[in-house]
């Protein structure tokens, strides 16, 4: 009935309504948009005006607008253009507050960088550098020289030289290792290690793309050294071990010790490559996490080439490292596709600064590590303060014990004890509050647990505690400006 009424009081045809809208040209020439043009440029404002008018036309096309509504729509056009500009020429990639307690959150950009890394990026980015220039000889140099020396310092032990090259990410590192060492031949992998990481990285697919032939051995839950041994033939080019980064196999299981694989690889003179994924440099036992082999440990055990990420447990920029026997690494550098996978000066700047922090033993300078090393008591002290501020503005807060996750495919079941705050706001469901928190100028990303929004301060830098409080108050509607 309502629509019939509308029809009776609103005998205006749609084409009359469309005529009320200015053309893009008229609109952009009009007085209302001149300030925006002076500020953001004619091209951006024209694009925004076009988008706004297009939406207005769609709105009219949908029907249900009467004269008054259309007048309101027209009166609000300039404001709509301002809103459109805020998103169209604002940054799309923006900082957020990670209150999930997942330290290496792949969707939130994994490892935050050390201050020294950020400063070094700014320093290098602003001008020219000796990226590929040897200052001693005045001749062309190699870009990986800058970090190779630090990796050597961190890992070099005993005879035989170890070197490192850097590519875009660990997926590229695995591809480069397989393509260089095994194209046209076979790579032996346990069926329990044919992993998928984050949807697009699947060991069998990477294998195929590298032109190596996958030779699966053992079963999902049990693979013995004898299985590898029997599969070796004159076509075998690599024995591959893959870290089970995001899952665990428990129960009736068996996997050969790394030492057994090393012994077999040596006896048959076949390179052993290990995709470690996370690649810890710091021994994680120091933060109470057992069962993760670090890069150094694998190399000491005799693995020929280790691949790992720069932005997981290493706590640096996105990158993929190949560390291992000098002769094998040299072959990879000679691969004609190495150039397509190499990283830029900004990545080297960040990586070099991060590695220097390791060399100097300044582990707390690396945010991912300092978050791991944060005690539950330290988190609780901050949470109590945050909780006080929130409760003072009428937000209901409860403290509970919980667990933070390392994330990033490191130690899939390793957790760190933490102190959580659950937050409830009258009249808002947890999901509604979550939506509002994401819509903030500085978005807050939080988990929902049993119908309540849960905050873990382990992954929130202490200097953002106040911003977190402000954001929560704004989302809860207890502050208005
Ligand atoms: C994370 C991971 C990868 C992919 O590394 P990216 O740096 O994300 O490309 C590959 N293998 C393993 C075992 C991993 O954990």
mmCIF file of C-alpha atoms and ligand atoms in Angstrom, residues 106 110 168-174 195 197 201 203 242-246 275-278 307-312 318-320 408-410, ligand 1:
data_model
loop_
_atom_site.group_PDB
_atom_site.id
_atom_site.type_symbol
_atom_site.label_atom_id
_atom_site.label_comp_id
_atom_site.label_asym_id
_atom_site.label_seq_id
_atom_site.Cartn_x
_atom_site.Cartn_y
_atom_site.Cartn_z
ATOM 1 C CA UNK A 106 49.986 -13.170 7.776
ATOM 2 C CA UNK A 110 53.549 -10.510 9.655
ATOM 3 C CA UNK A 168 61.375 -12.235 -2.718
ATOM 4 C CA UNK A 169 59.897 -14.732 -0.253
ATOM 5 C CA UNK A 170 60.333 -18.279 0.942
ATOM 6 C CA UNK A 171 58.029 -19.621 -1.770
ATOM 7 C CA UNK A 172 60.484 -18.212 -4.329
ATOM 8 C CA UNK A 173 63.406 -19.652 -2.362
ATOM 9 C CA UNK A 174 61.936 -23.172 -2.479
ATOM 10 C CA UNK A 195 52.024 -29.287 2.813
ATOM 11 C CA UNK A 197 50.689 -22.999 3.215
ATOM 12 C CA UNK A 201 51.833 -22.442 -1.764
ATOM 13 C CA UNK A 203 54.680 -28.274 -2.279
ATOM 14 C CA UNK A 242 59.514 -29.661 4.595
ATOM 15 C CA UNK A 243 58.604 -28.133 7.921
ATOM 16 C CA UNK A 244 55.017 -28.885 8.992
ATOM 17 C CA UNK A 245 54.380 -25.241 9.573
ATOM 18 C CA UNK A 246 50.674 -25.103 10.099
ATOM 19 C CA UNK A 275 62.235 -25.864 3.706
ATOM 20 C CA UNK A 276 62.151 -24.571 7.254
ATOM 21 C CA UNK A 277 59.498 -21.947 6.567
ATOM 22 C CA UNK A 278 59.801 -19.923 9.697
ATOM 23 C CA UNK A 307 65.169 -22.041 2.929
ATOM 24 C CA UNK A 308 63.231 -19.709 5.237
ATOM 25 C CA UNK A 309 61.216 -16.491 5.376
ATOM 26 C CA UNK A 310 62.456 -13.051 6.357
ATOM 27 C CA UNK A 311 59.211 -11.914 7.950
ATOM 28 C CA UNK A 312 58.382 -14.881 10.143
ATOM 29 C CA UNK A 318 59.373 -10.020 3.521
ATOM 30 C CA UNK A 319 62.112 -12.065 1.888
ATOM 31 C CA UNK A 320 63.187 -15.644 1.267
ATOM 32 C CA UNK A 408 53.103 -17.324 10.519
ATOM 33 C CA UNK A 409 53.394 -21.062 10.303
ATOM 34 C CA UNK A 410 55.881 -21.197 13.144
HETATM 35 C C1 LIG B 1 55.577 -19.843 5.286
HETATM 36 C C2 LIG B 1 56.134 -21.020 4.586
HETATM 37 C C3 LIG B 1 56.381 -20.961 3.207
HETATM 38 C C4 LIG B 1 56.066 -19.738 2.400
HETATM 39 O O1 LIG B 1 56.898 -18.700 2.801
HETATM 40 P P1 LIG B 1 56.616 -17.197 2.270
HETATM 41 O O2 LIG B 1 57.748 -16.406 2.823
HETATM 42 O O3 LIG B 1 55.284 -16.830 2.828
HETATM 43 O O4 LIG B 1 56.622 -17.254 0.802
HETATM 44 C C5 LIG B 1 56.888 -22.096 2.597
HETATM 45 N N1 LIG B 1 57.166 -23.213 3.302
HETATM 46 C C6 LIG B 1 56.940 -23.298 4.633
HETATM 47 C C7 LIG B 1 57.254 -24.587 5.338
HETATM 48 C C8 LIG B 1 56.430 -22.205 5.326
HETATM 49 O O5 LIG B 1 56.195 -22.267 6.633
#
